[in-house]
Every structure is written in structure tokens, then in C-alpha cells.
XYZ file of C-alpha atoms in Angstrom:
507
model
C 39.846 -14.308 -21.406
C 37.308 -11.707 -20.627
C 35.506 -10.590 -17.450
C 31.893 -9.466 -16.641
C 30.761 -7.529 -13.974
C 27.589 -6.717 -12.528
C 26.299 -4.696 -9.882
C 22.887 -4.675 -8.165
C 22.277 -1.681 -5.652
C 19.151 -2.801 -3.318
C 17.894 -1.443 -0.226
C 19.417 -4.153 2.113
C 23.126 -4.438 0.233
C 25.164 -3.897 -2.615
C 26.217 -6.962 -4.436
C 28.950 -7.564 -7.327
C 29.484 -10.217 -8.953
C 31.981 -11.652 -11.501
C 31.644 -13.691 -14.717
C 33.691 -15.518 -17.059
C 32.557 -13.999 -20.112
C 33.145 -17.249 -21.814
C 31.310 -19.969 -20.151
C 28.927 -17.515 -18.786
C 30.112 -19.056 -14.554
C 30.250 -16.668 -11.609
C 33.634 -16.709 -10.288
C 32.877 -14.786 -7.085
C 30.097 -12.891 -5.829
C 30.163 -10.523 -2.839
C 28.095 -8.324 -0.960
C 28.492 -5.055 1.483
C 28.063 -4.385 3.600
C 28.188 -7.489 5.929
C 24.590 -6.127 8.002
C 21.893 -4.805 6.437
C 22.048 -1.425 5.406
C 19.408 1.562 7.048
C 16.083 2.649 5.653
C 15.603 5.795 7.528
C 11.853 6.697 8.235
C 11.413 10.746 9.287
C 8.318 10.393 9.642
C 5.885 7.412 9.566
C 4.959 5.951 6.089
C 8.805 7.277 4.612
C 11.648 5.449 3.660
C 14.621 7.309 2.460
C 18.349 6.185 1.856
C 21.811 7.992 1.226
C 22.481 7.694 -2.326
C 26.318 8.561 -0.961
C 26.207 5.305 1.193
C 25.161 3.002 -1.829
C 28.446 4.198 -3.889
C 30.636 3.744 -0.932
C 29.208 0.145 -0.955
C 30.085 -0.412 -4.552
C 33.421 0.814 -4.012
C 33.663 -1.768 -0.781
C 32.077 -4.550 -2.946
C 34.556 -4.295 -5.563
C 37.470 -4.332 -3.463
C 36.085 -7.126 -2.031
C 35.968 -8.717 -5.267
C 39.204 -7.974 -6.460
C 40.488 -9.476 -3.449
C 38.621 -12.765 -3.347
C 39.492 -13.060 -7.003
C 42.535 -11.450 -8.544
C 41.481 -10.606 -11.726
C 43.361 -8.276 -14.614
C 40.765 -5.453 -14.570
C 41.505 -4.818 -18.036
C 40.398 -7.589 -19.193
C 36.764 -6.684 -17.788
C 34.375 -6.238 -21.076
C 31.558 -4.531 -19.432
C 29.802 -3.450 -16.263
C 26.189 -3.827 -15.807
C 23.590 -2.408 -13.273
C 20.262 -3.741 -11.577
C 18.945 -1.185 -9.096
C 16.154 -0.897 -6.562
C 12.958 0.597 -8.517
C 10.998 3.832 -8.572
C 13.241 5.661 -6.241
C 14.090 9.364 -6.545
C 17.750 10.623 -6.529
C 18.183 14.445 -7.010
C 21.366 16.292 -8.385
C 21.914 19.796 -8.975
C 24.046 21.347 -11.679
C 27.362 20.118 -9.862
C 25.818 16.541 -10.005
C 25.347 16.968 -5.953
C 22.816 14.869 -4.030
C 20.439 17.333 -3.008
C 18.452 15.348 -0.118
C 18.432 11.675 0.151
C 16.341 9.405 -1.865
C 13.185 8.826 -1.230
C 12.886 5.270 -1.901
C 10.704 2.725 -3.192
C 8.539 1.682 0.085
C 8.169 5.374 0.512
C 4.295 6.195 1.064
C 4.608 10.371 1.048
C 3.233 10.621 -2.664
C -0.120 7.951 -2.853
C -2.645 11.428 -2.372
C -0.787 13.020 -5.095
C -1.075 10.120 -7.526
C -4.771 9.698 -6.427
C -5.130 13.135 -7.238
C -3.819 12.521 -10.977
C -5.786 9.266 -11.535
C -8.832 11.389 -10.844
C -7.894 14.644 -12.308
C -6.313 12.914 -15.941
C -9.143 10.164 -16.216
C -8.741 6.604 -14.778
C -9.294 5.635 -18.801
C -6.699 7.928 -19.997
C -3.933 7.025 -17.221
C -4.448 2.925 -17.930
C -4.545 3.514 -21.596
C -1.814 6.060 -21.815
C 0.516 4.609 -18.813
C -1.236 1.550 -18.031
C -1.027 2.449 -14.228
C -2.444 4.732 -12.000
C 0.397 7.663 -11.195
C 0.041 6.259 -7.869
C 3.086 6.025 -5.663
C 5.540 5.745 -8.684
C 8.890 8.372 -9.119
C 7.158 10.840 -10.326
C 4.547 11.426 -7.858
C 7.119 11.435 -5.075
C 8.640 14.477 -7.368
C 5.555 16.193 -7.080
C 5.730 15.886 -3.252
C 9.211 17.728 -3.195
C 8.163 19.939 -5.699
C 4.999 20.991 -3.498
C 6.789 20.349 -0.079
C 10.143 21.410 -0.573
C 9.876 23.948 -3.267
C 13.312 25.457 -2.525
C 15.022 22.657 -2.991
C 13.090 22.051 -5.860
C 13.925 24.966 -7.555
C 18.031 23.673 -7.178
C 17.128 20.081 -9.401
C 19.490 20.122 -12.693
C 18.194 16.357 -13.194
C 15.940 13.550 -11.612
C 17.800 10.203 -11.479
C 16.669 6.501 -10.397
C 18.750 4.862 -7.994
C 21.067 2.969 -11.054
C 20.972 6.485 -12.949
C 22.745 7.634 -9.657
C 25.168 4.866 -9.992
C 26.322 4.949 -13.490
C 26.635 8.555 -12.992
C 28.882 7.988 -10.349
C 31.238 5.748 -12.773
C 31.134 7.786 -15.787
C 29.773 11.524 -15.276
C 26.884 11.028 -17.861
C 23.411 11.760 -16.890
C 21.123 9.495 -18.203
C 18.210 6.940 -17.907
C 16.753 4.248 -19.854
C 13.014 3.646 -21.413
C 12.782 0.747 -19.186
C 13.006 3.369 -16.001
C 11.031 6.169 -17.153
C 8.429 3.425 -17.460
C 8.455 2.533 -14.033
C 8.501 6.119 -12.660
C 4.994 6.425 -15.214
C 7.155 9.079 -17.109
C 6.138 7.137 -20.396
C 3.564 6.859 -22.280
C 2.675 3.701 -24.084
C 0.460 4.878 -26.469
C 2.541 7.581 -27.771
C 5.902 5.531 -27.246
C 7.090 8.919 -25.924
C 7.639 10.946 -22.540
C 4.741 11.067 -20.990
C 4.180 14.789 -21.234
C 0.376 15.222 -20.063
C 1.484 13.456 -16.962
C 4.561 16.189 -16.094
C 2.202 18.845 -17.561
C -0.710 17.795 -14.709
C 2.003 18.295 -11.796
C 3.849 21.469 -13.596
C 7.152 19.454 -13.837
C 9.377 20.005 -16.703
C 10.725 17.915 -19.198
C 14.007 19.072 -18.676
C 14.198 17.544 -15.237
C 14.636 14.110 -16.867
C 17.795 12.914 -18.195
C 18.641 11.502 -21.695
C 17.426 8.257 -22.570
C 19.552 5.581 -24.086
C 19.288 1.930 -24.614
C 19.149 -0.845 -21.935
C 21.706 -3.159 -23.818
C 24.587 -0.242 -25.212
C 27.215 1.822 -24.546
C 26.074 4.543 -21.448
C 29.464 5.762 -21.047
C 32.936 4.292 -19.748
C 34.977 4.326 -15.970
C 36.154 7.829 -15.283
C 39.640 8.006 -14.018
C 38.175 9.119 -11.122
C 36.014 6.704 -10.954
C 38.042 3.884 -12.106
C 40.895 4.674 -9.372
C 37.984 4.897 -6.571
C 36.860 1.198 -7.473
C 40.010 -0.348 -8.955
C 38.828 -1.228 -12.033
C 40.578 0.227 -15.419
C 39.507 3.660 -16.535
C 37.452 3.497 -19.990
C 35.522 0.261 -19.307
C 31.974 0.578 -20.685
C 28.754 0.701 -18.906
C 26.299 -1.099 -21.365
C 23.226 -2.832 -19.154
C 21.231 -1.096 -16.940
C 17.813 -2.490 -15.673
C 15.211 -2.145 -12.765
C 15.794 -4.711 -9.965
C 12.502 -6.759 -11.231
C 12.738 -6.690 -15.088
C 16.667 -7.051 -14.230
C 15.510 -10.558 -12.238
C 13.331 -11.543 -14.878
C 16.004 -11.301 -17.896
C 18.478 -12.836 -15.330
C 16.197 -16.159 -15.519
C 16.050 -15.797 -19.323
C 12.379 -14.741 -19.113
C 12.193 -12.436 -22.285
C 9.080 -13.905 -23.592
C 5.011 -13.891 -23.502
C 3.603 -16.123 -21.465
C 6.743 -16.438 -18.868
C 7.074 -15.872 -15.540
C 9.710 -15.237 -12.822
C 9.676 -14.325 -9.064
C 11.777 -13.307 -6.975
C 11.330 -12.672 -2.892
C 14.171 -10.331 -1.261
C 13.009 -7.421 1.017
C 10.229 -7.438 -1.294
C 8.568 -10.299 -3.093
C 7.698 -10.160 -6.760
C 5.968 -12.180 -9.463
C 6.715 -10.917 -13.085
C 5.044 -11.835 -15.871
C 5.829 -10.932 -20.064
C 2.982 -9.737 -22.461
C 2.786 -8.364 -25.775
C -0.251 -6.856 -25.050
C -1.310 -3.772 -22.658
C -3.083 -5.597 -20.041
C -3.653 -3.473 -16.810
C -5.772 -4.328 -13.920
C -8.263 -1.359 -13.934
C -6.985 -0.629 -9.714
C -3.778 -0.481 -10.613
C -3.038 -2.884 -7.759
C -0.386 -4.889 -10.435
C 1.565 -2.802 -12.178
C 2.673 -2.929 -16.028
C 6.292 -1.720 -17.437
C 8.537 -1.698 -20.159
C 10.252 -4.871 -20.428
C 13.992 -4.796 -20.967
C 14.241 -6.031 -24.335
C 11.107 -4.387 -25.631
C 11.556 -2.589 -29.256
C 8.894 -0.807 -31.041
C 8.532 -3.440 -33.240
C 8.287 -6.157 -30.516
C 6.977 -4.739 -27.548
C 7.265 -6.682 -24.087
C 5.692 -5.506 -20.953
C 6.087 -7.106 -17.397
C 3.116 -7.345 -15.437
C 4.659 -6.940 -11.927
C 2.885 -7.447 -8.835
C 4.931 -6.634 -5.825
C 3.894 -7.431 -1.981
C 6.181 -4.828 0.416
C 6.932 -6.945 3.206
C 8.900 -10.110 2.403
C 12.201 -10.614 3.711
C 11.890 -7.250 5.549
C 9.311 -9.849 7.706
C 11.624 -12.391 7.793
C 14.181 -9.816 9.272
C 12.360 -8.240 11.228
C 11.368 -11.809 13.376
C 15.215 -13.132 13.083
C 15.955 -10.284 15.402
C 12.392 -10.812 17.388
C 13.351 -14.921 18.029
C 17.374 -14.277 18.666
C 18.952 -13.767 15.836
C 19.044 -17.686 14.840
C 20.421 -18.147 11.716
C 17.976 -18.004 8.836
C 18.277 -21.896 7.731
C 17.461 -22.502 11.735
C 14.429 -20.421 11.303
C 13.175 -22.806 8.474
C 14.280 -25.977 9.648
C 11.921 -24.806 12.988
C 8.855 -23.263 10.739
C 8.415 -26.456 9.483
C 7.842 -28.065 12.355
C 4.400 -26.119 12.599
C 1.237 -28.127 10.729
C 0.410 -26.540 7.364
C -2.021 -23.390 8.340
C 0.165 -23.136 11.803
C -2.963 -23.892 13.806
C -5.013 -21.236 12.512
C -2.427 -18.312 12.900
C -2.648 -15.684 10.359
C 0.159 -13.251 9.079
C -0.527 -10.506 6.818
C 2.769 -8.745 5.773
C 1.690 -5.863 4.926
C 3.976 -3.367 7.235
C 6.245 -1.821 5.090
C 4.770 1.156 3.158
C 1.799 1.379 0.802
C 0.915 -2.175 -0.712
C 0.382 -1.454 -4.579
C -1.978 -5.171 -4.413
C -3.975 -3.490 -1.451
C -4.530 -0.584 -3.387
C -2.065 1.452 -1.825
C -4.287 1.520 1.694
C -2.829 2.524 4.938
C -2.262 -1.094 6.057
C 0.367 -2.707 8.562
C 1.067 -6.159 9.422
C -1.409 -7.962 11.767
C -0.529 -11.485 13.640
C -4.285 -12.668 13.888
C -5.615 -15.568 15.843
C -2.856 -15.824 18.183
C -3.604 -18.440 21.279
C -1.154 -18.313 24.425
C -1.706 -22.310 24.871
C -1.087 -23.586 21.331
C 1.250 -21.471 19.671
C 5.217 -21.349 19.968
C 7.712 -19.595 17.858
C 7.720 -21.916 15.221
C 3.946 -21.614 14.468
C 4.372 -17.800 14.080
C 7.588 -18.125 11.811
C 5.711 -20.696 9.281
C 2.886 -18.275 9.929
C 4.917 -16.026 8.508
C 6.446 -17.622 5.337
C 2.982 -18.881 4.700
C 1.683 -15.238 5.308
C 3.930 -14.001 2.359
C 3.223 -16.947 0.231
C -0.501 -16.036 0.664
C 0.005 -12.524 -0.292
C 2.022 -13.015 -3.860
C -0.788 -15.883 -4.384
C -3.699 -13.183 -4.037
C -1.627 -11.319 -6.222
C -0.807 -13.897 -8.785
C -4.865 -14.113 -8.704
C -5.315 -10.517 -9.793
C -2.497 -11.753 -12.673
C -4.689 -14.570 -13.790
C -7.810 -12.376 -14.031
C -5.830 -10.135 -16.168
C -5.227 -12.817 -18.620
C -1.688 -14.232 -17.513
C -1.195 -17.432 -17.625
C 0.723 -17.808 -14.218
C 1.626 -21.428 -14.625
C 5.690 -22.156 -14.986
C 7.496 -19.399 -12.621
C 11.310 -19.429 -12.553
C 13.416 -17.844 -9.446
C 16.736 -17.499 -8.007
C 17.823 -20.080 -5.769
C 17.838 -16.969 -3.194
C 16.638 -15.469 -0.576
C 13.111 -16.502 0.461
C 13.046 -19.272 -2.377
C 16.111 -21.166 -0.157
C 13.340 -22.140 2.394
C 11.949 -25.452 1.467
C 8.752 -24.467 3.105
C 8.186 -21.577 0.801
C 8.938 -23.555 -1.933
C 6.331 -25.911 -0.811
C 3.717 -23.485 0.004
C 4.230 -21.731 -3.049
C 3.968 -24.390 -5.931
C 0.823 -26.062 -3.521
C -0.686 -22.739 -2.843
C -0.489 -21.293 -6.123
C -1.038 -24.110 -7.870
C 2.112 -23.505 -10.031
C 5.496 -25.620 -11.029
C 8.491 -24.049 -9.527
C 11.762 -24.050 -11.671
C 15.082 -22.528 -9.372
C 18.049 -21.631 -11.283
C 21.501 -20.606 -10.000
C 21.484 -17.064 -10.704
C 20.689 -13.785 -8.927
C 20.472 -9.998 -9.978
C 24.025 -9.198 -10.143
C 24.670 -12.427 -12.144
C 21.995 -10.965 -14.560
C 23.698 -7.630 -14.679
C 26.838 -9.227 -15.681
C 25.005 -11.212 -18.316
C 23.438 -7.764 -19.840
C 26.460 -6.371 -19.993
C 27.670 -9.167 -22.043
C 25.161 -8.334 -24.561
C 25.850 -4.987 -24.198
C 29.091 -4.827 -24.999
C 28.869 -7.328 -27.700
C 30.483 -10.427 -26.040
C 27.202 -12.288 -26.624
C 25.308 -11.693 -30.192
C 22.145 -13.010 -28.419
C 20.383 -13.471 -25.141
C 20.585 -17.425 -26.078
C 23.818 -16.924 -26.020
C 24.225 -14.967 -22.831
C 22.518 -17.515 -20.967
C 24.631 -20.682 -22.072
C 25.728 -20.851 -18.112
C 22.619 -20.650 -17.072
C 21.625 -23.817 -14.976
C 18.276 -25.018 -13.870
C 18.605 -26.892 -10.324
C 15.565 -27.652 -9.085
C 12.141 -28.220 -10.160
C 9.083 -28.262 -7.821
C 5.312 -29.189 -8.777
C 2.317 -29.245 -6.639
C 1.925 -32.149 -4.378
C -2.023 -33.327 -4.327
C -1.973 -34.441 -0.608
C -1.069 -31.183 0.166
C -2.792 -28.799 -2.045
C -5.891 -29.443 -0.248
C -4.321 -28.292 3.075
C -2.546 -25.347 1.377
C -5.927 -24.157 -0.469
C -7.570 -23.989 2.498
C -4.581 -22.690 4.630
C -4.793 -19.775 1.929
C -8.614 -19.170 2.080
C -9.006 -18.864 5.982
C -5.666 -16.242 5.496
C -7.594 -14.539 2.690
C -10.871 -14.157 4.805
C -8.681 -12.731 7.235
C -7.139 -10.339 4.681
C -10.922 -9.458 3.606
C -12.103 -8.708 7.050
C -9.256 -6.531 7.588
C -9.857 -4.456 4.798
C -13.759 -3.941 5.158
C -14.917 -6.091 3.014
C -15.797 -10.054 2.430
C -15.101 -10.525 -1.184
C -12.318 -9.587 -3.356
C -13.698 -7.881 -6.740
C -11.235 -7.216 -9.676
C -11.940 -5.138 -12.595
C -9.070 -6.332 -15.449
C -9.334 -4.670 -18.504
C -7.402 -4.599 -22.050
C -6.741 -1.207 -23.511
C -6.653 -1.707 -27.376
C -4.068 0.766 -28.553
């Protein structure tokens, strides 16, 4: 028998799960720690994390899951890891953390990637990166480098926050194409470093670690390591993958034309092209897919909205800490449209789909005499349905087909009322599948490490639960739920009517 593991490091928890390599079934899954873990915010528009805390949480988890399930750890084939996107770790020559990340929602860097989109051409960014600089990793290394320059001058490498991690297992410093994609470190049309970029900010190359493959060998368990976690020194490392392209291989979406979503802290939809479509504002965002080759290239088209379950979070502890089935059961016991109350989630950091505006979350329309707690909690839900719909909008202008979408019977997508306003809203069949990032990890690894000779054959466990479609009595009520919330959206933002510019850069 043979073991899988797989670890995904997000902003809220760690998680681990096991896998029997053969029939491809979790055998436990756990996650640390037990309360959410702290985003710290300095100063107003930051978010920043201990990259210290997250490996203290792996080593919890997999104690955890050693004792839950008492496996031989030598019979454990390979480790994978999904990690929280476009965050920046920095290590000096000892491999020391030099300050603490600065982390995904972070907001610090948007002038600085302005600045670039101007300064290298709006046509030569989307062509060459197919995204503005924006808010991405390597802006937010321009911001140390121009705000802490001392510290700057200490950085032996830049790592992403599942660089950090593998580091931390086997003492090799590296990254993956996948990951310098979503800092905009790579250039698509040169299928190399993106070197004008680094040249622009007067970064150097040497700052970014080697590059090897998303499914191989990226080094094996210290001793160290391996006595920290428990696990058996010399056990390869062979997946690692971006939380996003990680959740859309963990639904065996590989392909053009498919689609997966996912709604944790943040929610994302995630569609696969063989073509470089960008949306000329940059407000959906275009990486490397993780089993893109030169030969057969496959981007994700990601569109990400901030505030998700951070909003759902955020109320739990606002209405009493009910448990989070409680909260739906009494969301849905507000009318569709919750009597004309209007949430926009936008309050945690720069919103990529709002063009990376100042913007916080606004409860609009709010009347003393006919709302209650439930109408503001479906308010809610219905708020962050709304905003992944106007983003799956800017998607469909861009030419994907946003049709079938596949998700993790997780998270946001356990509320049947989501699930309802999002196949009636977006006008979309919902499949759910019983899967989640570290489950997809695992599976990588299995591929990896050559357990599974294919991805068909990774994802033989790999079972579809639930299947949603539209409902026509309620689309109606839904569509026009979502156009009084995107009126409200307009209004906020200056402006009456929503104007996209797609193009397709011909390489």
C-alpha cells in the first residue's frame, strides 16, 4: 500500500490531507489550527502573515494526522503543496525570514504596478504578461525594494508562500513556471523570465529561485525536517501549485473550455484556454496553467473577488457566533433580493474585478422596519454571488464559455442558497465534487512521483455528488436581484454602465 499527502497553506488554516494512493480515497483530512489564523494589517490596505506560523501549522497538521490515522510514514510516495497566491516570502543567505509576508490581499504595491502598466505600454504588458503588473509579487518587491531598501539589500532569494514551504522540508530553493506566472515574473511571449519587467523596477534576476517542474521531483524530507513533522526522511516533494490552478486540477479541470470555482476567504472562478485572452483592464487575470507545456499551452483565466468567506466571518462573529449551517438555514428565510438590501463585498484589499480601486464593503438600502438578521446574511451570500457573476461577465466577454463550473463541496458552495443563487444568477449548471485543495495536492503528487501515469488516472476517486441547473421560476427573481445589486455596484463606483475592453493578443 502507498500513501499520499498533500498540504495546502491558506491564509485562514493549514490543511493535510491523506490518500490511499490506490483507490485515489481520503483517509483523513485535518486542519490547524482549530480558529482562524491572523492577517495582521500595519497599516490600512496591508495584510501580512508569519511565514514561521504557517510551518508550525504544518508540523501541528501532520501530527494531527498521524494521530487520527496511524499510518507507516514510509510507505508515503509523495508530498504535494497548494499555497495561497502572489504572496512575498523573503530569505537571506541563511534561508532566514527577513520580514513577514506580505500577502495576497495586500494593497501597498497597486501605484507601483500602475506605474509599470504606463511606463512599459498597456500593449506590451497584456501581450508580453497578459496582465497589468498591478498588485502581483513582484510589484509588492518593488515596494520593499523602494521602502525598505536595507532590508532589501539582505534578500538571497524571493519565495511564494509554497516556495517557503518546500524549503522548509527539503532546504532547496526553488519555484515553479506556474508561480513566476502569477507574480507576472514571466513572459508569455518569450516563454522566459520576464526580464523587461525586473529591468523596469531595477530588480535582479538573481533574486528569483530555480525553476523546476510542477509534477517532479523538488527535493526530498530533510532529517531535520522529517523528525520535525514525523514523516520519514527522503520522501519526495513532486507537486507544487497556486491555491487556484491547484483547485482547478483538483476538479480534473485541465482542459479548454472548463471551468471550476472555488469560494474560501476568497472566491474564484477559473477558466482553461489555449489561447492568450486578457481583458484589456486587467480586472481578470491570466496564468500559467499547471499542466501547460510548450507544446500545449493552458492558461487559467482567473477572476478573483477579495471578500468571500472573510464576509461570511466577519458577520458569524457580528450575529453571535452561530454556527455557519445556522447562518444558512436563517439566510434563507429572507425573499430572493432580501427586500432590496444590497451587499457589496468588497472590504478586503484591492479588488483586481474593480480595477484595483480603493473600495470597501457597503450594506446599502438598509430599512430599520423591514430588515432582520437574516435579510442581511442572504444579503450577503447573494452579495458575493453577485460579485463572481459580474466577474464571470467580464469572462464571457473575453470569449469563455462560462457554462459547466465544477467546485468543492466546501466552504461557501455547502450553503444551499449559494448554490441556488449561483447556478440562477449566473445562468450556469453547477457540478460539486468531493474534493478540496489538499486532496488535489495529494493527487499531484501522485503524478509526481509516478504512482499515476496520467491525470485520468489520478482522478479515478474522484466523485461527482451533486449537480445543480438553473431553475426558470427563479431565474427571473435572481436576474433581477443581480441587476438592482449591480446598479448599486455602478453608482458606487461613479459610473452607470459597466464597459469592458477584451482583447486577444496574437502571439
Amino acid at each position: 500500500m502507498k500513501y499520499l499527502l498533500g498540504y495546502d497553506i491558506g491564509s485562514s488554516s493549514i490543511k493535510v490531507a491523506l490518500l490511499d494512493a490506490t483507490t485515489g480515497r481520503c483517509l483523513a483530512s485535518v486542519t490547524s489550527p482549530k480558529t482562524e489564523m491572523e492577517i495582521s494589517a500595519p497599516m490600512v490596505g496591508w495584510a501580512e502573515q508569519r511565514p514561521e506560523r504557517w510551518w508550525q501549522e504544518v508540523v501541528n497538521a501532520t501530527h494531527q494526522i498521524k494521530a487520527e490515522y496511524g499510518f507507516d510514514t514510509s510507505l508515503v510516495a509523495g508530498i504535494g503543496i497548494t499555497y495561497q497566491m502572489h504572496g512575498l516570502v523573503l530569505v537571506d543567505k541563511a534561508g532566514k525570514v527577513l520580514r513577514p509576508a506580505i500577502i495576497w490581499c495586500d494593497s501597498r504595491a497597486v501605484d507601483f504596478g500602475n506605474q509599470a502598466f504606463e511606463g512599459l505600454g498597456e500593449d506590451f504588458c497584456l501581450n508580453s504578461f497578459l496582465n497589468s503588473p498591478g498588485n502581483f509579487t513582484a510589484s509588492k518587491l518593488k515596494w520593499v525594494k523602494e521602502n525598505e531598501p536595507d532590508l532589501y539589500e539582505q534578500i538571497h532569494k524571493i519565495q511564494l508562500p509554497g516556495d517557503y514551504i518546500a524549503f522548509q522540508m527539503t532546504g532547496r530553493l526553488c519555484t515553479t513556471i506556474s508561480g513566476l506566472s502569477e507574480g507576472v515574473f514571466w513572459n508569455f511571449r518569450e516563454q522566459a523570465i520576464a526580464q523587461d519587467l525586473l529591468d523596469y523596477y531595477g530588480i535582479s534576476r538573481d533574486l528569483l529561485p530555480e525553476v523546476v517542474d510542477t509534477f517532479a521531483e523538488q527535493g526530498r524530507l530533510t532529517p531535520e525536517a522529517a523528525q520535525e513533522l514525523g514523516l520519514t526522511a527522503g520522501t519526495p516533494i513532486c507537486y507544487r501549485a497556486g491555491d487556484q490552478p491547484n483547485n482547478a486540477f483538483s476538479l480534473n479541470v485541465l482542459q479548454p473550455g472548463e471551468i471550476a470555482a472555488t469560494a474560501g476567504t476568497s472566491g474564484v472562478v477559473y477558466g482553461i484556454s489555449d489561447q492568450p485572452v486578457v481583458d484589456s483592464r486587467s480586472r481578470v487575470n491570466a496564468f500559467v496553467h499547471v499542466n501547460s507545456t510548450p507544446a500545449q499551452p493552458r492558461n487559467g483565466m482567473l477572476l478573483c473577488v477579495n471578500g468571500t468567506g472573510i464576509l461570511n466571518s466577519w458577520l458569524r462573529k457580528v450575529v453571535g457566533e452561530i454556527p455557519y449551517n445556522e447562518m444558512n438555514t436563517l439566510a434563507a428565510t429572507a425573499p430572493v433580493g432580501a427586500e432590496g438590501l444590497v451587499f457589496l463585498p468588497f472590504g478586503n484589499g484591492a479588488e483586481r474585478v474593480l480595477e484595483n480601486r480603493p473600495t470597501t464593503a457597503e450594506l446599502r438600502g438598509l430599512s430599520f422596519n423591514t430588515h432582520g438578521r437574516q435579510h442581511v446574511l442572504r444579503a450577503a451570500q447573494e452579495g458575493i454571488v453577485f460579485a463572481l457573476n459580474y466577474g464571470m461577465d467580464i469572462m464571457r466577454e473575453s470569449g469563455v464559455q462560462v457554462r459547466k463550473v465544477r467546485a468543492g463541496n466546501a466552504n461557501m458552495f455547502l450553503s444551499p442558497l449559494f448554490r441556488e443563487a449561483f447556478v440562477n444568477s449566473g445562468n450556469v449548471e453547477l457540478e460539486l465534487y468531493n474534493t478540496d485543495a489538499a486532496q488535489g495536492a495529494a493527487r499531484g503528487a501522485g503524478i509526481g512521483a509516478g504512482v499515476y501515469a496520467s491525470a485520468a488516472e489520478a482522478f479515478a476517486g474522484l466523485e461527482r455528488i451533486l449537480t445543480l441547473e438553473p431553475t426558470p421560476s427563479l431565474q427571473d427573481q435572481y436576474q433581477a436581484a443581480y441587476g438592482h445589486w449591480n446598479h448599486t455596484l455602478q453608482q458606487v463606483l461613479g459610473h452607470s454602465t459597466t464597459q469592458s475592453h477584451v482583447n486577444q493578443h496574437a502571439f
